[in-house]
Coordinates of C-alpha atoms in Angstrom, one line a residue:
M115 CA -15.7 0.5 -6.7
I116 CA -16.4 0.2 -10.5
K117 CA -15.2 3.8 -11.0
Q118 CA -11.9 3.0 -9.3
C119 CA -11.3 0.3 -11.9
E120 CA -12.9 1.9 -14.9
K121 CA -9.8 3.2 -16.6
Y122 CA -8.0 -0.1 -16.2
F123 CA -10.9 -1.9 -17.8
R124 CA -10.8 0.5 -20.7
A125 CA -7.1 -0.1 -21.2
H126 CA -7.7 -3.9 -21.5
R127 CA -11.1 -3.8 -23.1
H128 CA -10.1 -5.9 -26.1
T129 CA -8.8 -8.8 -24.0
L130 CA -11.9 -8.5 -21.8
V131 CA -14.2 -8.9 -24.8
I132 CA -12.3 -12.0 -25.8
L133 CA -12.7 -13.4 -22.3
I134 CA -16.4 -12.6 -22.2
L135 CA -16.9 -14.4 -25.6
L136 CA -15.0 -17.5 -24.4
S137 CA -17.0 -17.5 -21.2
I138 CA -20.3 -17.3 -23.2
F139 CA -19.2 -20.3 -25.3
N140 CA -18.4 -22.4 -22.2
T141 CA -21.8 -21.4 -20.8
A142 CA -23.5 -22.6 -24.0
V143 CA -21.7 -25.9 -23.8
S144 CA -22.6 -26.4 -20.2
T145 CA -26.2 -25.7 -21.0
I146 CA -26.6 -28.0 -24.0
S147 CA -24.4 -30.9 -22.7
P148 CA -26.9 -32.2 -20.1
Y149 CA -29.7 -32.3 -22.7
I150 CA -27.5 -34.4 -25.1
T151 CA -26.6 -36.7 -22.2
G152 CA -30.2 -37.2 -21.3
N153 CA -31.0 -38.1 -24.9
I154 CA -28.2 -40.6 -24.9
I155 CA -29.6 -42.3 -21.8
T156 CA -33.1 -42.3 -23.2
D157 CA -31.9 -43.9 -26.4
I158 CA -30.0 -46.6 -24.4
S159 CA -33.0 -47.3 -22.2
S160 CA -35.3 -47.5 -25.2
G161 CA -33.1 -50.0 -27.0
H162 CA -32.2 -47.8 -30.0
S163 CA -29.4 -48.8 -32.4
L164 CA -25.8 -48.1 -31.4
S165 CA -24.9 -45.9 -34.3
P166 CA -26.9 -42.7 -33.4
I167 CA -25.9 -43.1 -29.8
L168 CA -22.2 -43.1 -30.7
D169 CA -22.7 -40.1 -32.9
K170 CA -24.2 -38.2 -30.0
C171 CA -21.3 -39.4 -27.8
K172 CA -18.9 -38.0 -30.3
V173 CA -20.6 -34.6 -30.3
L174 CA -20.5 -34.6 -26.5
L175 CA -16.8 -35.5 -26.5
L176 CA -16.1 -32.7 -29.1
L177 CA -18.0 -30.2 -27.0
F178 CA -16.1 -31.3 -23.9
L179 CA -12.7 -30.9 -25.5
L180 CA -13.6 -27.5 -26.9
S181 CA -14.9 -26.4 -23.6
Q182 CA -11.7 -27.5 -21.8
T183 CA -9.5 -25.8 -24.3
M184 CA -11.4 -22.6 -24.1
G185 CA -11.3 -22.9 -20.3
V186 CA -7.5 -23.1 -20.3
I187 CA -7.2 -20.1 -22.6
C188 CA -9.7 -18.2 -20.5
S189 CA -7.8 -18.9 -17.3
I190 CA -4.4 -17.8 -18.8
L191 CA -5.9 -14.6 -20.2
K192 CA -7.7 -13.9 -16.9
L193 CA -4.5 -14.4 -14.9
K194 CA -2.5 -12.1 -17.2
I195 CA -5.1 -9.3 -17.2
E196 CA -5.6 -9.6 -13.4
L197 CA -1.8 -9.2 -12.8
S198 CA -1.5 -6.4 -15.2
M199 CA -4.5 -4.4 -13.9
G200 CA -3.5 -5.2 -10.3
K201 CA 0.0 -3.8 -11.0
E202 CA -1.4 -0.6 -12.5
F203 CA -3.9 0.0 -9.7
N204 CA -1.3 -0.8 -7.1
C205 CA 1.2 1.7 -8.6
D206 CA -1.4 4.4 -8.9
V207 CA -2.3 4.1 -5.2
I208 CA 1.4 4.1 -4.2
F209 CA 2.1 7.2 -6.4
H210 CA -0.9 8.9 -4.9
I211 CA 0.3 8.2 -1.4
Q212 CA 3.7 9.7 -2.4
D213 CA 2.0 12.9 -3.4
L214 CA 0.0 13.2 -0.2
P215 CA 1.0 15.6 2.6
Y216 CA 3.6 14.3 4.9
T217 CA 1.3 15.0 7.9
Y218 CA -1.2 12.5 6.5
I219 CA 1.4 9.7 6.3
Q220 CA 2.5 10.5 9.9
Q221 CA -1.1 10.0 11.1
Q222 CA -1.5 6.6 9.5
N223 CA -0.8 3.1 10.7
L224 CA 1.9 2.1 8.2
S225 CA 1.1 -1.6 8.5
A226 CA -2.6 -1.0 7.7
L227 CA -1.5 1.3 4.8
N228 CA 0.8 -1.4 3.5
Q229 CA -2.1 -3.9 3.7
S230 CA -4.3 -1.5 1.7
V231 CA -1.7 -1.1 -1.0
N232 CA -0.9 -4.8 -1.4
Q233 CA -4.1 -6.6 -0.5
D234 CA -7.1 -4.3 -1.0
T235 CA -6.1 -3.3 -4.5
N236 CA -5.8 -6.9 -5.6
T237 CA -9.1 -7.8 -3.9
I238 CA -10.9 -5.0 -5.8
I239 CA -9.4 -5.9 -9.2
A240 CA -10.1 -9.7 -8.8
F241 CA -13.7 -9.0 -7.8
C242 CA -14.4 -6.6 -10.7
I243 CA -12.9 -9.0 -13.2
D244 CA -14.9 -11.9 -11.8
L245 CA -18.0 -9.7 -11.8
T246 CA -17.4 -8.7 -15.5
L247 CA -16.8 -12.3 -16.7
N248 CA -19.2 -14.4 -14.7
V249 CA -22.3 -12.3 -13.9
T250 CA -23.4 -12.1 -17.5
T251 CA -22.6 -15.8 -18.3
K252 CA -24.2 -17.0 -15.1
I253 CA -27.4 -15.1 -15.8
L254 CA -27.5 -16.4 -19.4
N255 CA -26.9 -19.9 -18.1
V256 CA -29.7 -19.8 -15.5
L257 CA -32.2 -18.1 -17.9
C258 CA -31.5 -20.6 -20.7
I259 CA -31.9 -23.6 -18.3
L260 CA -35.2 -22.3 -16.9
F261 CA -36.5 -21.7 -20.5
L262 CA -35.6 -25.3 -21.4
C263 CA -37.0 -26.7 -18.2
F264 CA -40.4 -24.9 -18.5
S265 CA -40.7 -26.1 -22.1
L266 CA -40.1 -29.7 -21.0
N267 CA -42.0 -29.9 -17.7
I268 CA -43.7 -27.2 -15.6
E269 CA -44.0 -29.1 -12.3
M270 CA -40.3 -29.9 -12.0
S271 CA -39.4 -26.4 -13.2
L272 CA -41.4 -24.8 -10.4
I273 CA -39.5 -26.9 -7.8
I274 CA -36.2 -25.4 -9.2
V275 CA -37.7 -21.8 -9.1
I276 CA -39.1 -22.1 -5.6
S277 CA -35.8 -23.5 -4.1
S278 CA -34.0 -20.6 -5.8
I279 CA -36.3 -18.1 -4.3
L280 CA -35.8 -19.6 -0.8
Y281 CA -32.0 -19.3 -1.3
T282 CA -32.4 -15.6 -2.2
L283 CA -34.7 -14.8 0.7
L284 CA -32.2 -16.5 3.1
Y285 CA -29.3 -14.3 1.9
L286 CA -31.4 -11.1 2.0
F287 CA -32.4 -11.8 5.6
L288 CA -28.7 -12.2 6.7
K289 CA -27.1 -9.7 4.3
K290 CA -26.8 -6.7 6.8
K291 CA -25.4 -8.8 9.6
L292 CA -23.0 -10.5 7.2
Y293 CA -21.6 -7.1 6.2
V294 CA -21.2 -6.0 9.9
T295 CA -19.4 -9.2 10.9
R296 CA -17.1 -9.1 7.8
K297 CA -16.2 -5.4 8.3
N298 CA -15.4 -6.1 12.0
F299 CA -13.3 -9.1 11.0
R300 CA -11.3 -7.1 8.5
I301 CA -10.6 -4.3 11.0
C302 CA -9.5 -6.7 13.7
E303 CA -7.3 -8.6 11.1
S304 CA -5.7 -5.3 10.1
N305 CA -5.0 -4.3 13.8
F306 CA -3.6 -7.7 14.6
F307 CA -1.1 -7.7 11.7
A308 CA -0.2 -4.1 12.6
K309 CA 0.8 -5.2 16.1
L310 CA 2.9 -8.1 14.6
F311 CA 4.6 -5.6 12.3
E312 CA 5.3 -3.3 15.1
Q313 CA 6.9 -6.0 17.2
L314 CA 9.1 -7.1 14.3
E315 CA 10.0 -3.4 13.5
F316 CA 11.1 -2.6 17.0
I317 CA 12.5 -6.0 17.9
Y318 CA 15.9 -4.6 18.8
F319 CA 14.4 -2.0 21.2
I320 CA 12.1 -4.7 22.7
K321 CA 15.0 -7.1 23.4
T322 CA 17.4 -4.4 24.7
N323 CA 14.8 -3.2 27.2
S324 CA 13.5 -6.7 28.1
I325 CA 9.9 -5.8 27.5
Q326 CA 9.0 -8.9 25.4
S327 CA 6.2 -9.7 27.9
T328 CA 4.5 -6.3 27.4
F329 CA 4.5 -6.6 23.6
R330 CA 3.5 -10.2 23.8
K331 CA 0.4 -9.2 25.8
R332 CA -0.5 -6.5 23.2
V333 CA -0.2 -9.1 20.5
D334 CA -2.2 -11.7 22.5
D335 CA -5.0 -9.1 23.2
S336 CA -5.1 -8.1 19.5
F337 CA -5.2 -11.8 18.5
S338 CA -8.1 -12.5 20.9
E339 CA -10.1 -9.7 19.2
F340 CA -9.1 -11.1 15.8
S341 CA -10.0 -14.6 16.8
S342 CA -13.4 -13.5 18.2
A343 CA -14.2 -11.6 15.0
K344 CA -13.2 -14.5 12.9
V345 CA -15.3 -16.9 14.9
N346 CA -18.4 -14.6 14.5
D347 CA -17.8 -14.2 10.8
S348 CA -17.2 -18.0 10.3
Y349 CA -20.2 -18.9 12.4
L350 CA -22.5 -16.8 10.2
Q351 CA -20.9 -18.3 7.1
Y352 CA -21.4 -21.8 8.4
L353 CA -25.0 -21.0 9.4
I354 CA -25.8 -19.8 5.9
S355 CA -24.0 -22.8 4.4
I356 CA -26.0 -25.3 6.5
L357 CA -29.3 -23.6 5.7
Q358 CA -28.4 -23.5 2.0
G359 CA -27.4 -27.1 2.1
S360 CA -30.7 -28.1 3.8
I361 CA -32.8 -26.2 1.2
S362 CA -30.7 -27.8 -1.6
L363 CA -31.1 -31.4 -0.3
F364 CA -34.8 -31.0 0.3
S365 CA -35.4 -29.6 -3.1
Q366 CA -33.3 -32.3 -4.8
L367 CA -35.3 -35.0 -3.0
L368 CA -38.5 -33.4 -4.0
L369 CA -37.4 -33.0 -7.6
L370 CA -36.5 -36.7 -7.8
T371 CA -39.8 -37.7 -6.2
V372 CA -41.9 -35.7 -8.6
G373 CA -39.6 -36.8 -11.5
A374 CA -40.0 -40.5 -10.6
Q375 CA -43.8 -40.1 -10.7
C376 CA -43.6 -38.4 -14.1
V377 CA -41.4 -41.2 -15.5
Y378 CA -43.8 -43.8 -14.0
N379 CA -46.8 -42.0 -15.6
G380 CA -45.0 -41.6 -18.9
K381 CA -44.8 -37.8 -18.9
I382 CA -41.0 -37.7 -19.2
T383 CA -38.2 -40.2 -20.0
I384 CA -35.6 -41.4 -17.6
G385 CA -33.0 -39.4 -19.6
L386 CA -35.0 -36.2 -19.1
L387 CA -35.1 -36.8 -15.4
I388 CA -31.3 -37.0 -15.3
T389 CA -31.2 -33.9 -17.4
F390 CA -33.5 -32.1 -14.9
S391 CA -31.3 -33.2 -12.0
T392 CA -28.2 -31.8 -13.7
Y393 CA -30.0 -28.6 -14.6
F394 CA -31.1 -28.3 -11.0
S395 CA -27.5 -28.5 -9.8
Q396 CA -26.4 -25.9 -12.4
V397 CA -29.2 -23.5 -11.3
Q398 CA -28.3 -24.1 -7.6
S399 CA -24.6 -23.4 -8.5
G400 CA -25.6 -20.2 -10.2
I401 CA -27.7 -19.0 -7.3
L402 CA -24.9 -20.0 -4.9
Y403 CA -22.5 -17.9 -7.0
F404 CA -24.7 -14.9 -6.6
L405 CA -25.1 -15.4 -2.9
N406 CA -21.3 -15.9 -2.5
L407 CA -20.9 -12.9 -4.7
G408 CA -22.8 -10.9 -2.0
S409 CA -20.2 -12.1 0.6
S410 CA -17.3 -11.2 -1.8
Y411 CA -19.0 -7.9 -2.4
Q412 CA -19.1 -7.1 1.3
N413 CA -15.5 -8.1 1.6
T414 CA -14.5 -6.0 -1.5
R415 CA -16.7 -3.1 -0.3
V416 CA -14.5 -2.8 2.9
S417 CA -11.4 -2.8 0.7
S418 CA -12.9 -0.3 -1.7
Q419 CA -13.7 2.0 1.2
R420 CA -10.2 1.9 2.5
I421 CA -8.7 2.6 -0.9
Y422 CA -11.3 5.4 -1.5
D423 CA -10.2 7.0 1.8
I424 CA -6.7 7.2 0.4
L425 CA -7.5 8.3 -3.1
S426 CA -10.0 10.9 -1.9
K427 CA -7.2 12.7 0.1
S428 CA -6.0 15.9 -1.7
K429 CA -2.5 15.8 -3.1
E430 CA 0.1 18.4 -2.1
S431 CA -0.4 21.6 -4.0
S432 CA 1.9 22.3 -7.0
G433 CA 3.8 25.4 -7.8
H434 CA 6.6 26.9 -10.0
K435 CA 10.1 25.6 -10.2
M436 CA 13.0 26.5 -7.9
F437 CA 15.4 29.3 -8.8
S438 CA 19.1 29.1 -9.4
P439 CA 21.6 29.4 -6.5
P440 CA 22.7 31.2 -4.5
L441 CA 19.4 31.5 -2.6
S442 CA 18.4 33.7 0.2
I443 CA 15.8 32.7 2.8
S444 CA 13.6 34.9 4.9
C445 CA 10.8 34.4 7.5
K446 CA 8.1 37.0 8.1
K447 CA 5.8 36.8 11.1
L448 CA 6.0 33.0 11.0
S449 CA 3.5 31.1 13.1
F450 CA 3.1 27.4 13.4
A451 CA 1.2 24.8 15.5
F452 CA 0.8 21.1 15.0
S453 CA -2.8 20.1 13.9
D454 CA -3.4 18.3 17.2
E455 CA -2.1 21.0 19.4
K456 CA -3.5 24.5 20.2
R457 CA -0.2 25.9 21.5
L458 CA 1.8 27.7 18.9
L459 CA 5.4 26.4 18.5
Y460 CA 6.4 29.5 16.5
E461 CA 4.7 32.9 16.9
N462 CA 5.6 36.0 14.8
L463 CA 9.1 34.6 14.0
S464 CA 11.0 36.9 11.6
F465 CA 14.6 36.8 10.3
S466 CA 16.5 37.0 7.0
L467 CA 19.4 34.7 5.9
Q468 CA 21.9 35.7 3.2
P469 CA 22.7 33.3 0.3
G470 CA 25.8 31.1 0.3
K471 CA 26.3 31.2 4.1
I472 CA 26.4 28.4 6.7
Y473 CA 23.8 28.6 9.4
G474 CA 23.8 26.6 12.6
L475 CA 20.6 25.9 14.5
A476 CA 21.2 25.4 18.2
G477 CA 19.0 24.7 21.2
K478 CA 17.7 22.1 23.5
N479 CA 15.4 19.2 22.4
G480 CA 11.9 20.6 21.5
A481 CA 13.2 24.1 20.8
G482 CA 11.9 23.9 17.2
K483 CA 15.1 23.2 15.2
T484 CA 13.9 20.2 13.2
T485 CA 10.4 21.6 12.9
F486 CA 11.9 24.7 11.1
I487 CA 13.6 22.3 8.7
N488 CA 10.3 20.5 8.0
L489 CA 8.6 23.8 7.4
L490 CA 11.4 24.9 5.1
M491 CA 10.9 21.7 3.0
R492 CA 7.1 22.0 3.2
F493 CA 6.6 18.7 5.1
Y494 CA 4.4 21.0 7.2
D495 CA 2.7 24.2 6.0
V496 CA 2.9 27.3 8.1
T497 CA -0.1 28.3 10.2
G498 CA 0.6 32.0 9.6
G499 CA 3.1 34.3 8.0
T500 CA 5.5 33.2 5.2
I501 CA 8.8 31.6 4.5
S502 CA 10.3 33.0 1.3
I503 CA 13.3 31.9 -0.9
D504 CA 14.7 34.8 -3.0
G505 CA 11.5 36.7 -2.1
H506 CA 9.1 34.0 -3.4
P507 CA 6.9 32.3 -0.8
I508 CA 7.6 28.6 -0.7
N509 CA 3.9 27.7 -0.9
E510 CA 4.2 29.0 -4.5
I511 CA 7.1 26.7 -5.3
S512 CA 6.4 23.1 -6.1
R513 CA 7.4 20.7 -3.4
H514 CA 9.2 18.5 -5.8
S515 CA 11.4 21.4 -7.1
L516 CA 11.9 22.7 -3.5
R517 CA 13.0 19.4 -2.1
N518 CA 15.3 18.7 -5.1
S519 CA 17.1 21.9 -4.2
F520 CA 18.0 20.5 -0.8
G521 CA 20.5 17.9 0.1
M522 CA 19.9 16.3 3.5
V523 CA 22.1 14.2 5.7
L524 CA 20.2 13.1 8.7
Q525 CA 21.2 11.4 12.0
D526 CA 19.0 8.5 11.0
T527 CA 20.3 6.6 8.0
W528 CA 18.4 4.6 5.3
I529 CA 19.9 1.9 3.2
K530 CA 17.8 0.0 0.7
N531 CA 18.2 -3.6 -0.4
G532 CA 20.4 -3.2 -3.5
T533 CA 23.9 -2.6 -4.6
V534 CA 26.2 0.1 -3.2
R535 CA 25.9 1.9 -6.6
E536 CA 22.1 1.9 -6.3
N537 CA 22.3 3.3 -2.8
I538 CA 24.5 6.1 -3.8
N539 CA 22.9 7.2 -7.2
I540 CA 19.3 7.4 -5.8
G541 CA 19.2 11.1 -6.5
K542 CA 21.1 10.9 -9.7
P543 CA 20.4 7.6 -11.5
D544 CA 22.4 8.5 -14.6
A545 CA 25.6 9.2 -12.7
T546 CA 28.7 7.5 -14.1
D547 CA 30.9 5.2 -12.0
G548 CA 33.6 7.9 -12.2
E549 CA 31.3 10.5 -10.7
I550 CA 30.2 8.0 -8.0
I551 CA 33.8 7.1 -7.1
E552 CA 34.8 10.8 -7.0
A553 CA 31.9 11.6 -4.6
A554 CA 32.8 8.5 -2.5
K555 CA 36.4 9.7 -2.3
R556 CA 35.4 13.2 -1.2
S557 CA 33.2 11.8 1.5
H558 CA 35.9 9.3 2.6
S559 CA 33.5 6.3 2.0
W560 CA 35.6 4.9 -0.9
E561 CA 38.1 3.4 1.6
F562 CA 35.5 0.8 2.8
I563 CA 33.6 0.5 -0.5
R564 CA 36.7 -0.7 -2.4
R565 CA 37.2 -3.3 0.4
L566 CA 33.8 -4.8 -0.1
P567 CA 33.6 -8.2 -2.0
N568 CA 32.3 -6.7 -5.3
G569 CA 33.0 -3.0 -4.7
L570 CA 30.1 -0.8 -6.1
D571 CA 28.2 -4.0 -7.2
T572 CA 28.1 -5.4 -3.6
R573 CA 24.5 -6.0 -2.6
L574 CA 23.6 -4.4 0.7
K575 CA 21.0 -5.2 3.4
E576 CA 20.1 -3.2 6.4
D577 CA 22.7 -5.0 8.6
S578 CA 25.5 -5.2 5.9
L579 CA 27.3 -2.0 7.1
S580 CA 28.1 -0.4 10.5
Q581 CA 26.2 2.7 11.5
G582 CA 29.1 4.9 10.6
E583 CA 29.5 3.3 7.1
K584 CA 25.8 3.8 6.5
Q585 CA 26.1 7.5 7.3
L586 CA 29.1 7.8 5.0
L587 CA 27.0 6.4 2.2
C588 CA 24.3 8.9 2.9
I589 CA 26.8 11.7 2.8
T590 CA 28.1 10.3 -0.5
R591 CA 24.6 10.6 -2.0
V592 CA 24.6 14.3 -1.3
M593 CA 28.2 14.7 -2.5
L594 CA 27.1 13.2 -5.8
C595 CA 24.1 15.5 -6.4
L596 CA 25.5 18.8 -4.9
P597 CA 22.2 20.6 -4.6
P598 CA 22.1 24.4 -4.1
M599 CA 21.1 24.1 -0.4
L600 CA 22.2 21.7 2.3
I601 CA 20.8 20.5 5.6
L602 CA 23.0 18.5 8.0
D603 CA 21.2 17.1 11.0
E604 CA 24.0 15.9 13.2
A605 CA 25.4 14.1 10.2
T606 CA 28.6 12.9 11.8
S607 CA 27.1 11.5 15.0
S608 CA 28.0 7.9 14.3
I609 CA 31.5 8.5 12.9
D610 CA 34.7 8.2 14.8
T611 CA 36.7 11.4 15.6
R612 CA 39.3 11.0 12.9
T613 CA 36.7 10.4 10.2
E614 CA 34.6 13.2 11.5
L615 CA 37.5 15.7 10.9
Q616 CA 37.8 14.4 7.4
I617 CA 34.1 14.7 6.8
Q618 CA 34.0 18.3 8.3
E619 CA 36.6 19.2 5.7
A620 CA 34.6 17.6 2.9
F621 CA 31.5 19.4 4.1
E622 CA 33.3 22.8 4.1
R623 CA 34.2 22.2 0.5
M624 CA 30.7 21.1 -0.4
M625 CA 29.1 24.0 1.3
E626 CA 31.1 26.7 -0.5
G627 CA 28.7 29.0 -2.2
R628 CA 25.7 27.1 -0.9
T629 CA 23.1 28.1 1.7
S630 CA 23.6 25.5 4.4
F631 CA 21.9 24.6 7.6
I632 CA 23.5 22.5 10.4
V633 CA 21.1 21.3 13.0
A634 CA 23.3 20.9 16.0
H635 CA 22.9 18.7 19.0
R636 CA 26.6 18.7 19.6
L637 CA 27.6 22.4 19.4
S638 CA 31.1 21.6 18.4
T639 CA 29.8 20.9 14.9
I640 CA 28.7 24.5 14.3
R641 CA 31.7 26.4 15.6
N642 CA 32.7 27.4 12.1
A643 CA 29.1 28.5 11.0
D644 CA 28.8 32.0 9.6
L645 CA 25.8 32.6 11.8
I646 CA 24.3 30.5 14.7
L647 CA 20.6 30.9 15.5
V648 CA 19.9 29.9 19.1
M649 CA 16.3 28.7 19.5
K650 CA 14.2 28.3 22.6
D651 CA 10.5 27.6 22.8
G652 CA 10.1 28.4 19.1
S653 CA 11.8 31.7 19.2
I654 CA 15.3 32.9 18.2
I655 CA 16.7 34.3 21.5
E656 CA 20.3 34.8 20.3
Q657 CA 22.2 34.9 17.1
G658 CA 25.8 35.5 16.1
T659 CA 29.1 33.6 15.4
H660 CA 30.3 31.0 17.9
D661 CA 32.9 33.5 19.4
E662 CA 30.3 36.3 19.6
L663 CA 27.8 34.1 21.4
I664 CA 30.4 32.7 23.9
A665 CA 31.5 36.3 24.6
K666 CA 27.9 37.3 25.4
G667 CA 27.8 34.7 28.1
G668 CA 24.1 34.0 27.5
F669 CA 22.0 30.9 26.8
Y670 CA 24.3 29.5 24.1
H671 CA 27.3 30.0 26.4
T672 CA 25.6 28.1 29.2
L673 CA 24.5 25.3 26.8
Y674 CA 28.0 25.0 25.3
N675 CA 29.7 24.9 28.6
S676 CA 27.3 22.2 29.9
Q677 CA 28.1 20.0 27.0
F678 CA 31.8 20.6 27.4
A679 CA 31.5 19.8 31.1
K680 CA 29.8 16.5 30.3
V681 CA 32.6 15.6 27.9
S682 CA 35.2 16.4 30.5
E683 CA 33.5 14.3 33.1

């Protein structure tokens, strides 16, 4: 846990030193103030003159004002450093996640991952800062008070020490059970919010299929587990609190009883009894802090473990930069299976693709079309064999460089909350408005963009545009960047026929001189491809142009005619 925050503490070490010094000053004030207060009460009860009493009151007031001022400064600095360190830690975790293999992200619960990034990082930072500032000052405060108490009266000091020992033994007895219940509570809490997130994320699907009751039951069951875990955790916390309160009350009564006898016997003054009572409360407060620190530690330990599980995962391997287009692609004895499956999706697949050509990937669902694209972009790594670009295995090319060399237009669109300009220039932030408008005109999205209230400066949300308009924006992004290789995954599926013809023309201009892949669900979109690869069960069973494959009368011919028949019907 400390190692996770070490570099952030080093970066803010000067501010932390100032905070520690301010905390030590406040501790010194809180230690000496009760002693001065006791002296004032003794002077009043003894009938001393008013002048020295007022002088002591002035000193006490000055110490109070200084302490409050330092406390405000300390709170402001602590807030600033906590926000700054939290932001840095949060960003480092996010950047690490971005560099992890795509397969790892697929296996995670995104809601739980989001909770780790947002809550766990802040929990760890807040705990470590609190630990740094308060542990030293609390220890100094307790030690100084005990030293003063023993120098004033041993009997009353022993009462304070014994009650503190009882506090500690109580916590040590319940420590392990406290960690188990807290860990179970955090797991159930994470699962419950994951179910809520899932219901909100798929609300359209839930409503259209009228399965609200099914999802409601899942949430109710998860909430029942969450409630049970919270009750168990709270019960243990309440039990500890009651036992601690009982020990504190008994010790306070015993202290006052012994103190009253000492005052009656003339061993101590009434002022000193009040000082002891205040010191007793401060020592109890310090012990309670350390006991609650244990509870906070257990909570932070769970968060730390989750963050460690993320940061301990190896990043995607690096490699050299991509080469200049045009680029050829070849597969040699390619084999691949998903990590949770024994069956090979590809086995000894080999072929070569020439640069600057348009390739169509055809086949039924599950044939391996999209998986090949994911292998090509290294979202997955091959099980055996190699995929090479210009003769260089792609596992020797950095993923960042490789993916920058592809422009992808997918069937599923993504629009972020931001302006139209920000949604288009994601891949090229320094693009001018002229370049953006030119790309929008080529992709035929400018017609609806210029009709928006503020044009390129119109702010968009997920439901601001129709599905077709969203897809046009995604196409415009690729038009703006013009990478050396293109991947179109049914990119015109949500666009009307007239616009589709315009987009096809734009694609043909964009794909000139670029190695391009069109993943086809509707075979009409790949009729003009230079070569069509027909896939079935992870193998290429046919290849050729559209006319050649139709003439062969094979699987492609049957697939094409079945789609044509469905359209005719």
